[in-house]
Coordinates of C-alpha atoms in Angstrom, one line a residue:
Chain Y
X1 CA 19.6 3.4 38.5
X2 CA 18.9 0.4 36.3
X3 CA 17.5 -1.6 39.2
X4 CA 15.0 1.1 40.1
X5 CA 13.3 1.2 36.7
X6 CA 11.4 -2.1 36.6
X7 CA 10.2 -1.4 40.2
X8 CA 9.1 2.1 39.1
X9 CA 7.1 0.6 36.2
X10 CA 5.5 -2.0 38.5
X11 CA 4.5 0.7 41.0
X12 CA 3.1 2.7 38.2
X13 CA 1.1 -0.3 36.9
X14 CA -0.4 -0.8 40.4
X15 CA -1.7 2.8 40.3
X16 CA -3.6 2.3 37.0
X17 CA -7.0 3.9 37.1
X18 CA -9.9 2.7 34.9
X19 CA -9.5 6.0 32.9
X20 CA -5.8 5.4 32.4
X21 CA -6.5 1.9 31.2
X22 CA -9.0 3.1 28.7
X23 CA -6.6 5.8 27.4
X24 CA -3.8 3.2 27.2
X25 CA -6.0 0.9 25.2
X26 CA -7.0 3.7 22.8
X27 CA -3.3 4.6 22.2
X28 CA -2.3 0.9 21.8
X29 CA -5.2 0.5 19.3
X30 CA -4.0 3.6 17.3
X31 CA -0.5 2.3 17.3
X32 CA -1.7 -1.1 16.1
X33 CA -3.6 0.6 13.2
X34 CA -0.6 2.8 12.4
X35 CA 1.7 -0.1 12.2
X36 CA -0.5 -2.6 10.4
X37 CA -2.6 -0.2 8.2
X38 CA -1.4 -1.7 4.9
X39 CA -2.3 -5.2 6.1
X40 CA -5.7 -4.5 7.7
X41 CA -7.1 -1.7 5.5
X42 CA -9.6 -3.3 3.0
X43 CA -8.4 -1.0 0.1
X44 CA -5.4 1.1 -0.8
X45 CA -5.5 4.8 0.3
X46 CA -5.7 6.0 -3.3
X47 CA -8.1 3.6 -4.9
X48 CA -11.3 5.2 -6.3
X49 CA -14.1 2.7 -5.7
X50 CA -17.2 4.5 -6.7
X51 CA -18.3 7.5 -8.8
X52 CA -20.4 8.7 -5.9
X53 CA -19.0 11.4 -3.6
X54 CA -19.9 11.0 0.0
X55 CA -21.7 7.7 -0.5
X56 CA -23.3 6.4 2.7
X57 CA -21.8 3.4 4.4
X58 CA -22.3 0.0 2.7
X59 CA -21.1 -1.8 -0.4
X60 CA -18.0 -3.0 1.6
X61 CA -17.3 0.6 2.7
X62 CA -17.6 0.7 6.4
X63 CA -17.8 4.5 6.7
X64 CA -18.8 5.3 3.2
X65 CA -16.8 7.1 0.5
X66 CA -15.0 10.4 0.5
X67 CA -15.3 13.3 -2.0
X68 CA -13.4 11.3 -4.7
X69 CA -15.3 8.1 -4.0
X70 CA -12.4 6.5 -2.0
X71 CA -13.0 4.3 1.1
X72 CA -13.0 6.5 4.2
X73 CA -12.3 3.6 6.6
X74 CA -9.1 2.6 4.6
X75 CA -8.0 6.2 4.3
X76 CA -8.5 6.7 8.0
X77 CA -6.2 3.8 8.7
X78 CA -3.5 5.2 6.4
X79 CA -4.2 8.7 7.8
X80 CA -3.6 7.5 11.4
X81 CA -0.3 5.9 10.1
X82 CA 0.9 9.1 8.4
X83 CA -0.1 11.5 11.2
X84 CA 1.2 9.4 14.1
X85 CA 4.5 8.6 12.4
X86 CA 5.1 12.2 11.4
X87 CA 4.2 13.4 14.9
X88 CA 6.4 10.8 16.5
X89 CA 9.4 11.7 14.3
X90 CA 8.8 15.4 15.2
X91 CA 8.7 14.7 18.9
X92 CA 11.8 12.5 18.9
X93 CA 13.8 15.1 16.9
X94 CA 12.5 17.9 19.0
X95 CA 13.5 16.0 22.1
X96 CA 17.0 15.2 20.9
X97 CA 17.7 18.9 20.0
X98 CA 15.8 20.5 22.8
X99 CA 17.1 18.4 25.7
X100 CA 20.7 18.3 24.4
X101 CA 20.8 22.1 24.2
X102 CA 18.8 22.6 27.4
X103 CA 21.1 20.4 29.5
X104 CA 24.1 21.9 27.9
X105 CA 23.0 25.4 28.6
X106 CA 22.1 24.4 32.2
X107 CA 25.5 22.8 32.9
X108 CA 27.7 25.4 31.1
X109 CA 25.8 28.5 32.3
X110 CA 27.4 31.9 31.6
X111 CA 27.5 33.2 28.0
X112 CA 26.7 29.8 26.5
X113 CA 23.4 29.8 28.3
X114 CA 22.8 33.4 27.4
X115 CA 23.4 32.8 23.7
X116 CA 21.3 29.7 23.4
X117 CA 18.5 31.1 25.6
X118 CA 18.3 34.4 23.6
X119 CA 18.2 32.4 20.3
X120 CA 15.3 30.4 21.7
X121 CA 13.6 33.6 22.9
X122 CA 13.9 35.0 19.4
X123 CA 12.2 31.9 18.0
X124 CA 9.5 32.0 20.6
X125 CA 8.7 35.7 19.8
X126 CA 7.0 34.4 16.7
X127 CA 3.6 32.7 16.8
X128 CA 4.5 29.1 15.8
X129 CA 2.0 29.0 13.0
X130 CA 3.7 32.0 11.4
X131 CA 7.1 30.3 11.4
X132 CA 5.5 27.3 9.6
X133 CA 3.8 29.5 7.1
X134 CA 7.0 31.4 6.3
X135 CA 9.1 28.2 5.8
X136 CA 6.4 26.5 3.7
X137 CA 6.0 29.6 1.6
X138 CA 9.7 29.5 0.6
X139 CA 10.5 25.8 0.6
X140 CA 7.1 24.3 -0.3
X141 CA 5.7 21.4 1.7
X142 CA 7.3 18.0 1.9
X143 CA 7.6 15.4 4.7
X144 CA 11.1 16.6 5.3
X145 CA 10.3 20.3 5.5
X146 CA 7.2 19.5 7.7
X147 CA 9.1 17.3 10.1
X148 CA 12.2 19.5 10.5
X149 CA 10.2 22.8 10.8
X150 CA 7.7 21.6 13.4
X151 CA 10.5 19.7 15.3
X152 CA 12.6 23.0 15.5
X153 CA 9.5 24.9 16.7
X154 CA 8.7 22.2 19.2
X155 CA 12.3 21.9 20.4
X156 CA 12.2 25.5 21.8
X157 CA 9.6 24.3 24.4
X158 CA 11.6 21.2 25.2
X159 CA 14.7 23.4 25.6
X160 CA 13.0 25.5 28.2
X161 CA 11.7 22.5 30.2
X162 CA 15.1 20.7 29.9
X163 CA 17.0 23.8 30.9
X164 CA 14.8 24.4 33.9
X165 CA 15.1 20.8 35.0
X166 CA 18.8 20.9 34.4
X167 CA 19.2 24.1 36.4
X168 CA 17.7 22.4 39.5
X169 CA 19.9 19.4 39.2
X170 CA 23.2 21.1 38.4
X171 CA 23.3 22.7 41.9
X172 CA 23.1 19.3 43.6
X173 CA 26.1 17.9 45.5
X174 CA 26.5 14.8 43.4
X175 CA 27.1 17.0 40.3
X176 CA 29.8 18.9 42.3
X177 CA 31.2 15.5 43.3
X178 CA 31.3 14.3 39.6
X179 CA 33.0 17.5 38.6
X180 CA 35.6 17.2 41.3
X181 CA 36.1 13.6 40.1
X182 CA 37.0 15.1 36.8
X183 CA 34.1 13.8 34.7
X184 CA 33.5 15.5 31.4
X185 CA 30.4 17.6 30.5
X186 CA 29.0 14.9 28.2
X187 CA 29.4 12.3 30.9
X188 CA 27.6 14.4 33.5
X189 CA 24.7 15.2 31.1
X190 CA 24.3 11.5 30.2
X191 CA 24.9 9.9 33.6
X192 CA 23.6 12.5 36.1
X193 CA 21.3 15.0 34.4
X194 CA 19.4 12.7 32.1
X195 CA 18.4 9.9 34.6
X196 CA 17.3 12.5 37.1
X197 CA 15.2 14.5 34.7
X198 CA 13.7 11.4 32.9
X199 CA 10.4 11.4 34.8
X200 CA 9.3 14.9 34.0
X201 CA 10.8 14.6 30.5
X202 CA 8.6 11.6 29.8
X203 CA 5.6 13.6 30.7
X204 CA 6.8 16.5 28.5
X205 CA 7.3 14.0 25.6
X206 CA 3.6 13.1 25.8
X207 CA 2.6 16.8 25.7
X208 CA 4.9 17.5 22.8
X209 CA 3.6 14.5 20.9
X210 CA 0.0 15.8 21.3
X211 CA 1.2 19.2 20.2
X212 CA 2.9 17.8 17.2
X213 CA -0.2 15.8 16.1
X214 CA -2.4 19.0 16.5
X215 CA 0.1 21.2 14.7
X216 CA 0.7 18.9 11.8
X217 CA -3.1 18.3 11.4
X218 CA -3.8 22.0 11.5
X219 CA -1.1 22.6 8.8
X220 CA -2.5 19.8 6.7
X221 CA -6.0 21.2 7.2
X222 CA -4.8 24.5 5.8
X223 CA -3.4 22.6 2.8
X224 CA 0.2 23.4 3.8
X225 CA 1.1 20.2 5.5
X226 CA 1.0 16.6 4.1
X227 CA 0.1 16.8 0.4
X228 CA -2.4 14.6 -1.5
X229 CA -2.5 11.8 -2.6
X230 CA -1.1 10.9 0.8
X231 CA -3.7 10.3 3.5
X232 CA -3.3 12.4 6.6
X233 CA -6.0 13.0 9.2
X234 CA -5.9 16.8 8.9
X235 CA -5.9 16.6 5.2
X236 CA -8.9 14.3 5.2
X237 CA -10.8 16.9 7.2
X238 CA -9.9 19.5 4.7
X239 CA -10.8 17.4 1.7
X240 CA -14.2 16.3 3.1
X241 CA -15.3 19.6 4.7
X242 CA -17.9 20.1 1.9
X243 CA -19.4 16.7 2.7
X244 CA -20.9 18.2 5.8
X245 CA -23.2 20.3 3.7
X246 CA -24.5 17.1 2.0
X247 CA -25.2 15.5 5.4
X248 CA -22.1 13.3 5.4
X249 CA -20.1 12.9 8.5
X250 CA -16.9 12.2 6.6
X251 CA -14.8 15.1 8.1
X252 CA -15.9 14.1 11.5
X253 CA -14.2 10.7 11.6
X254 CA -10.6 11.9 11.1
X255 CA -11.1 14.8 13.5
X256 CA -12.5 12.4 16.1
X257 CA -9.5 10.0 15.5
X258 CA -7.1 12.9 16.2
X259 CA -9.1 13.9 19.3
X260 CA -9.1 10.4 20.7
X261 CA -5.4 10.0 20.5
X262 CA -4.6 13.5 21.8
X263 CA -7.1 13.5 24.6
X264 CA -5.9 10.0 25.7
X265 CA -2.3 11.1 25.7
X266 CA -3.0 14.2 27.7
X267 CA -5.1 12.3 30.3
X268 CA -2.3 9.7 30.6
X269 CA 0.3 12.5 31.1
X270 CA -1.9 14.0 33.8
X271 CA -2.3 10.7 35.5
X272 CA 1.4 9.9 35.2
X273 CA 2.4 13.3 36.8
X274 CA 0.0 12.7 39.6
X275 CA 1.0 9.1 40.4
X276 CA 4.7 9.8 40.2
X277 CA 4.5 13.1 42.0
X278 CA 6.6 14.5 39.3
X279 CA 6.3 18.2 38.4
X280 CA 6.9 20.0 35.2
X281 CA 8.6 23.4 35.5
X282 CA 6.0 26.1 35.0
X283 CA 6.0 27.3 31.5
X284 CA 5.5 31.0 32.3
Chain L
X1 CA 14.7 51.9 39.2
X2 CA 11.5 53.9 38.7
X3 CA 8.5 52.7 36.7
X4 CA 9.0 55.0 33.8
X5 CA 12.6 54.0 33.0
X6 CA 11.6 50.4 33.4
X7 CA 8.7 50.7 30.9
X8 CA 10.9 52.7 28.5
X9 CA 13.5 49.9 28.7
X10 CA 10.8 47.3 28.0
X11 CA 9.6 49.3 25.0
X12 CA 13.2 49.5 23.7
X13 CA 13.5 45.7 24.1
X14 CA 10.2 45.3 22.3
X15 CA 11.4 47.4 19.4
X16 CA 14.6 45.3 19.3
X17 CA 12.5 42.1 19.1
X18 CA 10.4 43.6 16.3
X19 CA 13.6 44.4 14.4
X20 CA 14.8 40.8 14.8
X21 CA 11.4 39.5 13.8
X22 CA 11.4 41.6 10.6
X23 CA 14.9 40.4 9.8
X24 CA 13.8 36.7 10.3
X25 CA 10.7 37.2 8.2
X26 CA 12.8 38.8 5.4
X27 CA 15.5 36.2 5.6
X28 CA 13.0 33.3 5.7
X29 CA 11.1 34.5 2.7
X30 CA 13.8 36.0 0.5
X31 CA 17.1 34.3 1.0
X32 CA 15.9 30.8 0.7
X33 CA 15.8 29.3 -2.8
X34 CA 13.3 30.4 -5.3
X35 CA 13.3 34.2 -5.5
X36 CA 10.4 36.5 -6.3
X37 CA 11.3 36.7 -10.0
X38 CA 10.9 33.0 -10.2
X39 CA 7.6 33.1 -8.4
X40 CA 6.3 35.8 -10.8
X41 CA 7.4 34.1 -14.0
X42 CA 6.7 30.6 -12.9
X43 CA 7.1 28.1 -15.8
X44 CA 7.7 30.7 -18.5
X45 CA 10.9 31.9 -17.0
X46 CA 13.7 32.3 -19.5
X47 CA 17.1 33.6 -18.3
X48 CA 16.5 37.0 -20.1
X49 CA 13.1 37.5 -18.6
X50 CA 14.4 36.5 -15.1
X51 CA 17.2 39.0 -15.4
X52 CA 14.8 41.6 -16.6
X53 CA 12.3 41.2 -13.7
X54 CA 15.2 41.0 -11.2
X55 CA 16.5 44.3 -12.5
X56 CA 13.1 45.9 -12.4
X57 CA 12.4 44.8 -8.8
X58 CA 15.9 45.6 -7.6
X59 CA 16.6 42.0 -6.7
X60 CA 20.2 42.3 -7.9
X61 CA 21.1 44.7 -5.0
X62 CA 22.8 43.1 -2.0
X63 CA 20.5 41.5 0.5
X64 CA 21.0 44.1 3.3
X65 CA 20.1 47.0 1.0
X66 CA 16.9 45.1 -0.1
X67 CA 16.1 44.4 3.5
X68 CA 16.3 48.1 4.5
X69 CA 14.3 49.2 1.4
X70 CA 11.6 46.6 2.3
X71 CA 11.5 47.8 6.0
X72 CA 11.4 51.4 5.0
X73 CA 8.6 51.0 2.5
X74 CA 6.6 49.0 5.0
X75 CA 7.1 51.6 7.7
X76 CA 5.9 54.3 5.4
X77 CA 2.8 52.4 4.6
X78 CA 3.8 51.2 1.1
X79 CA 3.0 47.6 1.2
X80 CA 3.9 46.7 -2.4
X81 CA 1.9 44.8 -4.9
X82 CA 0.5 41.3 -4.8
X83 CA 2.3 38.9 -7.2
X84 CA -0.9 37.0 -7.9
X85 CA -3.3 39.7 -9.0
X86 CA -0.8 42.6 -9.5
X87 CA -2.8 45.0 -7.4
X88 CA -1.6 47.0 -4.4
X89 CA -1.8 44.9 -1.3
X90 CA -3.1 47.9 0.7
X91 CA -6.3 47.8 -1.3
X92 CA -7.6 44.6 0.2
X93 CA -5.8 44.9 3.5
X94 CA -8.1 47.3 5.3
X95 CA -11.1 45.1 5.1
X96 CA -9.2 42.0 6.0
X97 CA -7.6 43.6 9.1
X98 CA -11.0 45.0 10.1
X99 CA -12.7 41.6 9.8
X100 CA -10.0 39.7 11.7
X101 CA -9.9 42.4 14.4
X102 CA -13.7 42.1 14.7
X103 CA -13.4 38.3 15.0
X104 CA -10.4 38.3 17.5
X105 CA -11.9 41.2 19.5
X106 CA -15.3 39.6 19.9
X107 CA -13.6 36.3 20.9
X108 CA -11.4 38.0 23.5
X109 CA -14.2 40.0 24.9
X110 CA -16.2 36.8 25.6
X111 CA -13.3 34.4 26.4
X112 CA -11.3 36.5 28.8
X113 CA -13.9 37.3 31.4
X114 CA -15.5 33.9 31.1
X115 CA -12.1 32.2 31.6
X116 CA -11.2 34.3 34.7
X117 CA -14.7 33.5 36.2
X118 CA -14.4 29.8 35.5
X119 CA -10.8 29.7 36.8
X120 CA -12.0 31.5 40.0
X121 CA -14.9 29.0 40.4
X122 CA -12.4 26.1 40.1
X123 CA -10.1 27.7 42.7
X124 CA -13.0 28.2 45.1
X125 CA -13.1 24.5 45.9
X126 CA -10.0 22.9 44.3
X127 CA -10.7 19.2 43.6
X128 CA -14.4 19.6 44.4
X129 CA -16.9 18.3 41.9
X130 CA -17.3 21.6 40.0
X131 CA -13.5 22.0 39.7
X132 CA -13.2 18.4 38.5
X133 CA -15.8 18.8 35.8
X134 CA -14.4 22.1 34.5
X135 CA -10.8 20.8 34.7
X136 CA -11.6 17.6 32.8
X137 CA -13.6 19.4 30.2
X138 CA -10.9 22.0 29.7
X139 CA -8.1 19.4 29.5
X140 CA -10.2 17.6 26.8
X141 CA -10.8 20.8 24.9
X142 CA -7.0 21.7 25.0
X143 CA -6.3 18.3 23.4
X144 CA -8.8 18.5 20.6
X145 CA -7.9 20.0 17.2
X146 CA -9.3 23.5 16.5
X147 CA -11.3 22.3 13.5
X148 CA -13.2 19.5 15.4
X149 CA -15.1 22.2 17.5
X150 CA -15.8 23.9 14.2
X151 CA -17.1 20.8 12.5
X152 CA -19.3 19.9 15.4
X153 CA -20.8 23.4 15.6
X154 CA -21.3 23.5 11.8
X155 CA -23.0 20.1 11.7
X156 CA -25.3 20.9 14.5
X157 CA -26.2 24.6 14.0
X158 CA -25.7 25.0 10.2
X159 CA -26.5 21.6 8.7
X160 CA -28.9 19.9 11.1
X161 CA -30.8 22.9 12.5
X162 CA -30.1 25.3 9.7
X163 CA -30.1 28.3 12.1
X164 CA -26.8 29.8 11.2
X165 CA -24.6 30.1 8.0
X166 CA -21.8 27.5 7.6
X167 CA -19.8 30.0 5.6
X168 CA -19.0 33.3 7.2
X169 CA -19.1 35.6 4.3
X170 CA -18.8 39.1 5.7
X171 CA -19.8 41.7 3.1
X172 CA -18.8 45.3 3.7
X173 CA -21.8 47.4 4.7
X174 CA -23.8 44.5 6.2
X175 CA -26.2 45.4 8.9
X176 CA -25.6 44.4 12.6
X177 CA -27.9 41.4 12.6
X178 CA -26.2 39.9 9.6
X179 CA -22.7 40.4 11.0
X180 CA -23.8 38.9 14.3
X181 CA -25.3 35.8 12.6
X182 CA -22.2 35.4 10.5
X183 CA -19.9 35.7 13.6
X184 CA -21.7 33.4 16.0
X185 CA -20.2 30.1 14.9
X186 CA -16.6 31.2 14.2
X187 CA -16.5 33.1 17.5
X188 CA -17.9 30.2 19.4
X189 CA -15.3 27.9 17.9
X190 CA -12.5 30.3 18.7
X191 CA -13.7 30.9 22.3
X192 CA -13.6 27.1 22.9
X193 CA -10.0 26.9 21.5
X194 CA -8.6 29.7 23.8
X195 CA -10.8 29.3 26.8
X196 CA -9.4 26.0 28.1
X197 CA -5.8 27.1 28.4
X198 CA -6.9 30.4 30.1
X199 CA -9.1 28.6 32.6
X200 CA -6.4 26.1 33.6
X201 CA -3.7 28.8 34.0
X202 CA -6.0 31.2 35.9
X203 CA -6.8 28.3 38.3
X204 CA -3.1 27.5 38.8
X205 CA -2.1 31.2 39.4
X206 CA -4.9 31.7 41.9
X207 CA -4.1 28.5 43.7
X208 CA -0.5 29.6 43.8
X209 CA -1.5 32.9 45.5
X210 CA -3.8 31.0 47.9
X211 CA -0.9 29.0 49.1
X212 CA 0.9 32.1 50.4
X213 CA 1.3 32.9 54.1
X214 CA -0.8 36.0 53.6
X215 CA -3.8 33.9 52.6
X216 CA -3.2 31.6 55.5
X217 CA -3.3 34.6 57.8
X218 CA -6.6 35.6 56.2
X219 CA -8.0 32.1 56.7
X220 CA -6.9 32.2 60.4
X221 CA -8.7 35.5 60.8
X222 CA -11.8 33.7 59.8
X223 CA -12.5 35.6 56.6
X224 CA -14.9 33.7 54.3
X225 CA -13.2 31.9 51.4
X226 CA -15.1 33.8 48.7
X227 CA -13.9 37.1 50.2
X228 CA -10.3 35.8 50.5
X229 CA -10.5 34.8 46.8
X230 CA -11.9 38.1 45.5
X231 CA -10.3 40.6 47.8
X232 CA -7.0 39.0 48.8
X233 CA -6.0 36.5 46.1
X234 CA -7.4 38.0 42.9
X235 CA -5.5 41.4 43.1
X236 CA -2.2 39.4 43.6
X237 CA -3.0 37.1 40.8
X238 CA -3.7 39.8 38.2
X239 CA -0.2 39.9 37.0
X240 CA 0.1 36.2 36.2
X241 CA -3.5 36.2 34.8
X242 CA -2.6 39.0 32.4
X243 CA 0.5 37.0 31.4
X244 CA -1.7 34.0 30.8
X245 CA -4.0 36.1 28.6
X246 CA -1.1 37.4 26.5
X247 CA 0.3 33.9 26.1
X248 CA -3.0 32.7 24.9
X249 CA -3.1 35.2 22.1
X250 CA -0.6 32.9 20.4
X251 CA -3.3 30.1 20.5
X252 CA -5.8 32.7 19.3
X253 CA -3.6 33.5 16.3
X254 CA -3.2 29.9 15.2
X255 CA -6.9 29.4 15.9
X256 CA -7.8 32.4 13.8
X257 CA -5.9 31.1 10.8
X258 CA -7.6 27.7 11.1
X259 CA -11.1 29.0 11.8
X260 CA -11.0 31.7 9.1
X261 CA -10.0 29.0 6.6
X262 CA -12.7 26.7 7.8
X263 CA -15.5 29.3 7.5
X264 CA -14.2 31.0 4.4
X265 CA -14.0 34.1 6.5
X266 CA -12.3 36.9 4.6
X267 CA -9.7 37.9 7.1
X268 CA -6.0 38.3 7.5
X269 CA -5.4 34.6 8.5
X270 CA -7.0 33.2 5.4
X271 CA -5.1 35.8 3.3
X272 CA -1.9 34.5 4.8
X273 CA -2.8 30.9 4.0
X274 CA -3.8 31.8 0.5
X275 CA -0.6 33.8 0.0
X276 CA 1.5 30.8 1.1
X277 CA -0.4 28.4 -1.2
X278 CA 0.1 30.7 -4.2
X279 CA 3.7 31.8 -3.1
X280 CA 2.7 35.4 -3.0
X281 CA 5.8 36.5 -1.1
X282 CA 5.0 40.2 -0.5
X283 CA 1.6 39.2 1.0
X284 CA 3.2 36.4 3.1
X285 CA 5.8 38.9 4.4
X286 CA 3.2 41.5 5.3
X287 CA 0.7 39.2 6.9
X288 CA 3.4 37.5 8.9
X289 CA 4.7 40.9 10.0
X290 CA 1.3 42.0 11.1
X291 CA 0.6 38.9 13.1
X292 CA 4.1 38.9 14.7
X293 CA 3.9 42.6 15.6
X294 CA 0.5 42.2 17.3
X295 CA 1.9 39.2 19.2
X296 CA 5.0 41.0 20.3
X297 CA 3.0 44.1 21.3
X298 CA 0.6 42.0 23.3
X299 CA 3.4 40.3 25.2
X300 CA 5.0 43.7 25.8
X301 CA 1.7 45.1 27.1
X302 CA 1.4 42.1 29.4
X303 CA 5.0 42.6 30.7
X304 CA 4.3 46.3 31.4
X305 CA 1.0 45.6 33.2
X306 CA 2.7 42.8 35.3
X307 CA 5.5 45.2 36.3
X308 CA 2.9 47.9 37.2
X309 CA 0.8 45.4 39.2
X310 CA 3.7 43.7 41.0
X311 CA 6.2 46.0 42.7
X312 CA 8.6 43.1 43.2
X313 CA 9.2 42.8 39.4
X314 CA 10.6 46.4 39.5
X315 CA 13.7 45.2 41.2
X316 CA 15.1 42.4 39.0
X317 CA 17.4 40.0 40.8

């Protein structure tokens, strides 16, 4: 298995299309900004530089000022940092929970599968946004509440994909062979299920990452996600909405930043699925 | 199993789901720390006052008794009082429900036929130029946050051109033209958010049916592709397409919450958000129940229509 991976990557690299390269560049740029925001942003995210709300660009402010007179460009950098790291944490946790339970249900079958699947069904019978509203209304919004809530919501979708992938693999002969050899459930999940499901799961990770970005941004936009004075892309849109009426484009920048990352990720996932001939189980 | 028993069974399952949903809404809002008495009194809570309010609201009763009391009062149309303004919730509910139903209904009436048509056009020549354009645009729209579409629409049609209001303030008793003007931007934004998923999924389901041996037979008989699509494939794809539409109502619900907030639209979604922000627990419970019930009912309806449309689903494996 370990020998196959570099070759797989090399083959993938040979199939790079111009669109894929552009998307990769955008994501790399966003990651760079997210990591180095404190070093490259001209000002701190909370510094009020001018009395003027929605000042036009100039005076050392690349994109002008926001509703409080803070530098939009700097806040954008910190916003990308917050949004992307929160979304990444959510997707990683969702994956750990979702794929662990999904593979476990697939391999155990029987009543274990029934219990876990029905629990997931119960969670899915809620519109996701309502779960978030209920939790935030009783616990208030903090980074911890936000990350855990959205991760749990997201893990239900990962669970369904992982379980469906696992179901297809569990019936293979080599799983039978491993069982006859006397390997444990954990070993089989780690050494047989995971490597064989890795391709489609990687694609699913991209989709969940996009979803997490959009969901967190929507919550922040509603005032129920990341709280001020932190800078978050969705929150920036909410704060500067009124600027539109004064002819400022300030809410447009964070919204476009989100769109660039999410669109690039989705296009990459599409390209990845096509060039590896991998298929995601249908989500119907 | 005949159709009636099967539908009756689905309805029972639906009721069961609604019961679980109500239980979870109640547990989520009442069992977690910070009870209603705390929320009412806020900073000025002394132990005596707290005990007093708890006694008055019956918060000292065991949780299961409170749950059934809550459920019973909701089922009999007694929605309780808002903690924020102390007025009966039912007072403002009617108008909110009507406004949201108007917004969602108009959106669905435009988006569903449009999505099915676009999906069909894509399936007519898969990977042709038209399909590529529609698929790329819809993939992009799926990935874009709901509020971006709203911002772009507002900055073009409300700010730059000044044709339409940026704030959708729907007054009771407004005439048709005013209502229409107010609804154009929010409805357009919502159509964009739900359309893309529906187009993609319609395309996939139709292409799935087109891959069947029956379609191959039709092609071999020399039937034109448009006719195959409309007469042979579409009827078989109705069940999955209806499923797709029901699934997309989930996107519509989250879209409604965002778009109503963005346009200051006085509907149920904005009521829910405001209630969460002010910790108005009874309003949160009620709005969450309404949204969840609509969602469950739509899925149930989709299930039943799929079963009716596809005889094979009547005999589960």
